């Protein structure tokens, strides 16, 4: 088991990662006052793990899926915490994917102005990304993550044990964020290229998880509150990914990140910002994970939705992170019409390749 600590002004957050992390770390929580939040799928699959690790601690189960990331479920959690007699010395344990982590994290931040939080991520996406770094949120009025707080978990327990029950689609979502790290970090990129034929293997995922966490930890240490620019780089693929998310709805966050990266790499290449051979390798990695990249029929809508993105200071412009060469990327800002034209062009090139 490896570990690393994120030192931020608000809290030190230690991440324990590797086989056996769940058994070893939860054995130290046994005597504490705990409140567990999980979702219906995870509870069904891991009820016995929850019972053996946390004994009779209260367990609050939310329905599985993004639709639960709302303020009604948040209030239900807070109300259950109150009924269970959660105090300042209690620990909220978020046991599940990114949805559970985000909503339980926000509940922990709000209750009594903050109680201890332990994240136990059970999806690949939450292990490599959402459980680390202290961003918590719920969706509101159709806008993703618009109500939230920065709230660091005191501990994150990352055990590959849970990945064995993950459907392939969820592995694909996690690989979306992993390829994003690959476009930012030379070591992760090399590892992806070396293992391109076994991206879905347990062995690859176990190895790469820690590297992704280490990359994110370094970024969070430098820019915890997303104000210095470093943390923005983690949004690579997300401007266009979120635009697709609002348009298509059907897919999951990680799949939209893959799609968003495909379009944004195309844009970076077209603008002459990204080395062509490098862009082609990134595209090849994306296509190994997601076969069909959807076409954005309504490019005007894409620009309109991309404008909703929280990162954009001016609504007439759209900013995104453009990959340049191995380990290098830059933030670019485009007039909405230019962005719109490039999305339409990329969509046309996809259509022509399908023919
Ligand atoms: N806070 C952050 O920094 C951050 C970063 C990235 C993404 N996110 C958020 O994370 C969410 C996506 O997270 P996610 O992809 O983990 O989604 P999720 O939590 O909805 O989990 C995906 C599905 O997998 C199931 N599941 C969870 N663990 C399982 C297991 N071990 N075996 C089988 N099934 C399992 C869940 O029940 C769910 O159906 C989005 O809401 C996104 O906005 C947050
Ligand atoms: Zn993401």
PDB file of C-alpha atoms in Angstrom, residues 187-305:
ATOM      1  CA  UNK A 187       4.835   9.674 -17.049  1.00  0.00           C
ATOM      2  CA  UNK A 188       1.144   8.810 -17.323  1.00  0.00           C
ATOM      3  CA  UNK A 189       1.227   9.382 -21.085  1.00  0.00           C
ATOM      4  CA  UNK A 190       4.157   6.965 -21.513  1.00  0.00           C
ATOM      5  CA  UNK A 191       2.432   4.373 -19.388  1.00  0.00           C
ATOM      6  CA  UNK A 192      -0.757   4.684 -21.461  1.00  0.00           C
ATOM      7  CA  UNK A 193       1.123   4.296 -24.719  1.00  0.00           C
ATOM      8  CA  UNK A 194       3.112   1.314 -23.404  1.00  0.00           C
ATOM      9  CA  UNK A 195      -0.043  -0.419 -22.208  1.00  0.00           C
ATOM     10  CA  UNK A 196      -2.387   0.658 -25.006  1.00  0.00           C
ATOM     11  CA  UNK A 197      -3.423  -2.945 -25.703  1.00  0.00           C
ATOM     12  CA  UNK A 198      -4.388  -3.667 -22.110  1.00  0.00           C
ATOM     13  CA  UNK A 199      -6.004  -0.457 -20.867  1.00  0.00           C
ATOM     14  CA  UNK A 200      -8.916  -2.420 -19.380  1.00  0.00           C
ATOM     15  CA  UNK A 201      -6.714  -4.889 -17.515  1.00  0.00           C
ATOM     16  CA  UNK A 202      -6.721  -4.980 -13.714  1.00  0.00           C
ATOM     17  CA  UNK A 203      -2.938  -4.836 -13.681  1.00  0.00           C
ATOM     18  CA  UNK A 204      -2.792  -1.601 -15.703  1.00  0.00           C
ATOM     19  CA  UNK A 205      -5.542   0.092 -13.737  1.00  0.00           C
ATOM     20  CA  UNK A 206      -3.992  -0.763 -10.384  1.00  0.00           C
ATOM     21  CA  UNK A 207      -0.647   0.688 -11.423  1.00  0.00           C
ATOM     22  CA  UNK A 208      -1.899   3.858 -13.048  1.00  0.00           C
ATOM     23  CA  UNK A 209      -4.328   4.792 -10.250  1.00  0.00           C
ATOM     24  CA  UNK A 210      -1.598   5.929  -7.884  1.00  0.00           C
ATOM     25  CA  UNK A 211       0.161   7.942 -10.624  1.00  0.00           C
ATOM     26  CA  UNK A 212      -3.060   9.814 -11.411  1.00  0.00           C
ATOM     27  CA  UNK A 213      -3.689  10.510  -7.731  1.00  0.00           C
ATOM     28  CA  UNK A 214      -0.116  11.774  -7.355  1.00  0.00           C
ATOM     29  CA  UNK A 215      -0.583  14.117 -10.334  1.00  0.00           C
ATOM     30  CA  UNK A 216      -3.836  15.476  -8.939  1.00  0.00           C
ATOM     31  CA  UNK A 217      -2.383  15.802  -5.418  1.00  0.00           C
ATOM     32  CA  UNK A 218       0.473  17.965  -6.702  1.00  0.00           C
ATOM     33  CA  UNK A 219      -1.972  20.201  -8.579  1.00  0.00           C
ATOM     34  CA  UNK A 220      -4.259  20.524  -5.537  1.00  0.00           C
ATOM     35  CA  UNK A 221      -1.316  21.376  -3.255  1.00  0.00           C
ATOM     36  CA  UNK A 222      -0.373  24.192  -5.637  1.00  0.00           C
ATOM     37  CA  UNK A 223      -3.901  25.496  -6.245  1.00  0.00           C
ATOM     38  CA  UNK A 224      -6.432  24.089  -3.761  1.00  0.00           C
ATOM     39  CA  UNK A 225      -9.170  26.623  -4.512  1.00  0.00           C
ATOM     40  CA  UNK A 226      -8.835  26.582  -8.300  1.00  0.00           C
ATOM     41  CA  UNK A 227      -7.726  30.203  -8.435  1.00  0.00           C
ATOM     42  CA  UNK A 228      -4.078  29.958  -9.526  1.00  0.00           C
ATOM     43  CA  UNK A 229      -4.623  28.358 -12.930  1.00  0.00           C
ATOM     44  CA  UNK A 230      -2.930  25.002 -12.198  1.00  0.00           C
ATOM     45  CA  UNK A 231      -6.159  23.235 -11.205  1.00  0.00           C
ATOM     46  CA  UNK A 232      -7.882  24.497 -14.341  1.00  0.00           C
ATOM     47  CA  UNK A 233      -5.679  22.177 -16.400  1.00  0.00           C
ATOM     48  CA  UNK A 234      -7.631  19.238 -14.935  1.00  0.00           C
ATOM     49  CA  UNK A 235     -10.582  20.500 -16.975  1.00  0.00           C
ATOM     50  CA  UNK A 236      -9.007  19.324 -20.217  1.00  0.00           C
ATOM     51  CA  UNK A 237     -11.844  17.862 -22.300  1.00  0.00           C
ATOM     52  CA  UNK A 238     -14.449  19.133 -19.864  1.00  0.00           C
ATOM     53  CA  UNK A 239     -15.625  22.362 -21.581  1.00  0.00           C
ATOM     54  CA  UNK A 240     -16.835  20.443 -24.616  1.00  0.00           C
ATOM     55  CA  UNK A 241     -17.602  17.376 -22.490  1.00  0.00           C
ATOM     56  CA  UNK A 242     -20.037  19.418 -20.384  1.00  0.00           C
ATOM     57  CA  UNK A 243     -21.570  20.910 -23.547  1.00  0.00           C
ATOM     58  CA  UNK A 244     -22.271  17.354 -24.742  1.00  0.00           C
ATOM     59  CA  UNK A 245     -23.520  16.372 -21.312  1.00  0.00           C
ATOM     60  CA  UNK A 246     -26.207  19.078 -21.461  1.00  0.00           C
ATOM     61  CA  UNK A 247     -27.136  18.165 -25.042  1.00  0.00           C
ATOM     62  CA  UNK A 248     -27.158  14.367 -25.024  1.00  0.00           C
ATOM     63  CA  UNK A 249     -27.675  13.520 -21.338  1.00  0.00           C
ATOM     64  CA  UNK A 250     -27.655   9.736 -21.944  1.00  0.00           C
ATOM     65  CA  UNK A 251     -23.971   9.044 -21.319  1.00  0.00           C
ATOM     66  CA  UNK A 252     -21.922   9.368 -18.130  1.00  0.00           C
ATOM     67  CA  UNK A 253     -19.423  12.022 -17.073  1.00  0.00           C
ATOM     68  CA  UNK A 254     -16.303  10.016 -17.989  1.00  0.00           C
ATOM     69  CA  UNK A 255     -17.662   9.178 -21.448  1.00  0.00           C
ATOM     70  CA  UNK A 256     -18.338  12.864 -22.050  1.00  0.00           C
ATOM     71  CA  UNK A 257     -14.770  13.644 -21.014  1.00  0.00           C
ATOM     72  CA  UNK A 258     -13.512  11.239 -23.713  1.00  0.00           C
ATOM     73  CA  UNK A 259     -15.803  12.843 -26.294  1.00  0.00           C
ATOM     74  CA  UNK A 260     -14.870  16.357 -25.135  1.00  0.00           C
ATOM     75  CA  UNK A 261     -11.165  15.535 -25.404  1.00  0.00           C
ATOM     76  CA  UNK A 262     -11.633  14.191 -28.928  1.00  0.00           C
ATOM     77  CA  UNK A 263     -13.178  17.507 -30.038  1.00  0.00           C
ATOM     78  CA  UNK A 264     -10.733  19.686 -28.120  1.00  0.00           C
ATOM     79  CA  UNK A 265      -7.704  17.814 -29.504  1.00  0.00           C
ATOM     80  CA  UNK A 266      -9.169  18.358 -32.987  1.00  0.00           C
ATOM     81  CA  UNK A 267      -9.496  22.087 -32.205  1.00  0.00           C
ATOM     82  CA  UNK A 268      -5.929  22.308 -30.831  1.00  0.00           C
ATOM     83  CA  UNK A 269      -4.616  20.523 -33.939  1.00  0.00           C
ATOM     84  CA  UNK A 270      -6.582  22.762 -36.318  1.00  0.00           C
ATOM     85  CA  UNK A 271      -5.330  25.890 -34.581  1.00  0.00           C
ATOM     86  CA  UNK A 272      -1.775  24.636 -34.983  1.00  0.00           C
ATOM     87  CA  UNK A 273      -1.306  24.484 -31.213  1.00  0.00           C
ATOM     88  CA  UNK A 274      -0.831  20.748 -30.894  1.00  0.00           C
ATOM     89  CA  UNK A 275       1.854  18.572 -32.410  1.00  0.00           C
ATOM     90  CA  UNK A 276       0.053  16.438 -35.036  1.00  0.00           C
ATOM     91  CA  UNK A 277       1.695  13.096 -34.300  1.00  0.00           C
ATOM     92  CA  UNK A 278       1.064  13.569 -30.577  1.00  0.00           C
ATOM     93  CA  UNK A 279      -2.577  14.530 -31.206  1.00  0.00           C
ATOM     94  CA  UNK A 280      -3.031  11.362 -33.287  1.00  0.00           C
ATOM     95  CA  UNK A 281      -1.671   9.188 -30.484  1.00  0.00           C
ATOM     96  CA  UNK A 282      -4.075  10.774 -27.990  1.00  0.00           C
ATOM     97  CA  UNK A 283      -6.979  10.246 -30.411  1.00  0.00           C
ATOM     98  CA  UNK A 284      -5.933   6.611 -30.852  1.00  0.00           C
ATOM     99  CA  UNK A 285      -5.975   6.112 -27.062  1.00  0.00           C
ATOM    100  CA  UNK A 286      -9.450   7.684 -26.831  1.00  0.00           C
ATOM    101  CA  UNK A 287     -10.764   5.426 -29.604  1.00  0.00           C
ATOM    102  CA  UNK A 288      -9.446   2.347 -27.855  1.00  0.00           C
ATOM    103  CA  UNK A 289     -11.752   3.210 -24.964  1.00  0.00           C
ATOM    104  CA  UNK A 290     -14.813   4.617 -26.758  1.00  0.00           C
ATOM    105  CA  UNK A 291     -15.555   3.329 -30.242  1.00  0.00           C
ATOM    106  CA  UNK A 292     -18.088   5.850 -31.516  1.00  0.00           C
ATOM    107  CA  UNK A 293     -17.617   9.576 -31.068  1.00  0.00           C
ATOM    108  CA  UNK A 294     -21.026  11.233 -31.437  1.00  0.00           C
ATOM    109  CA  UNK A 295     -21.562  14.089 -33.837  1.00  0.00           C
ATOM    110  CA  UNK A 296     -22.755  17.416 -32.456  1.00  0.00           C
ATOM    111  CA  UNK A 297     -25.534  18.177 -34.959  1.00  0.00           C
ATOM    112  CA  UNK A 298     -26.238  21.580 -33.528  1.00  0.00           C
ATOM    113  CA  UNK A 299     -22.910  23.393 -33.188  1.00  0.00           C
ATOM    114  CA  UNK A 300     -24.707  26.590 -32.070  1.00  0.00           C
ATOM    115  CA  UNK A 301     -26.080  24.632 -29.103  1.00  0.00           C
ATOM    116  CA  UNK A 302     -22.593  23.328 -28.334  1.00  0.00           C
ATOM    117  CA  UNK A 303     -21.270  26.865 -28.086  1.00  0.00           C
ATOM    118  CA  UNK A 304     -24.271  27.944 -26.051  1.00  0.00           C
ATOM    119  CA  UNK A 305     -23.828  25.062 -23.590  1.00  0.00           C
TER     120      UNK A 305
END
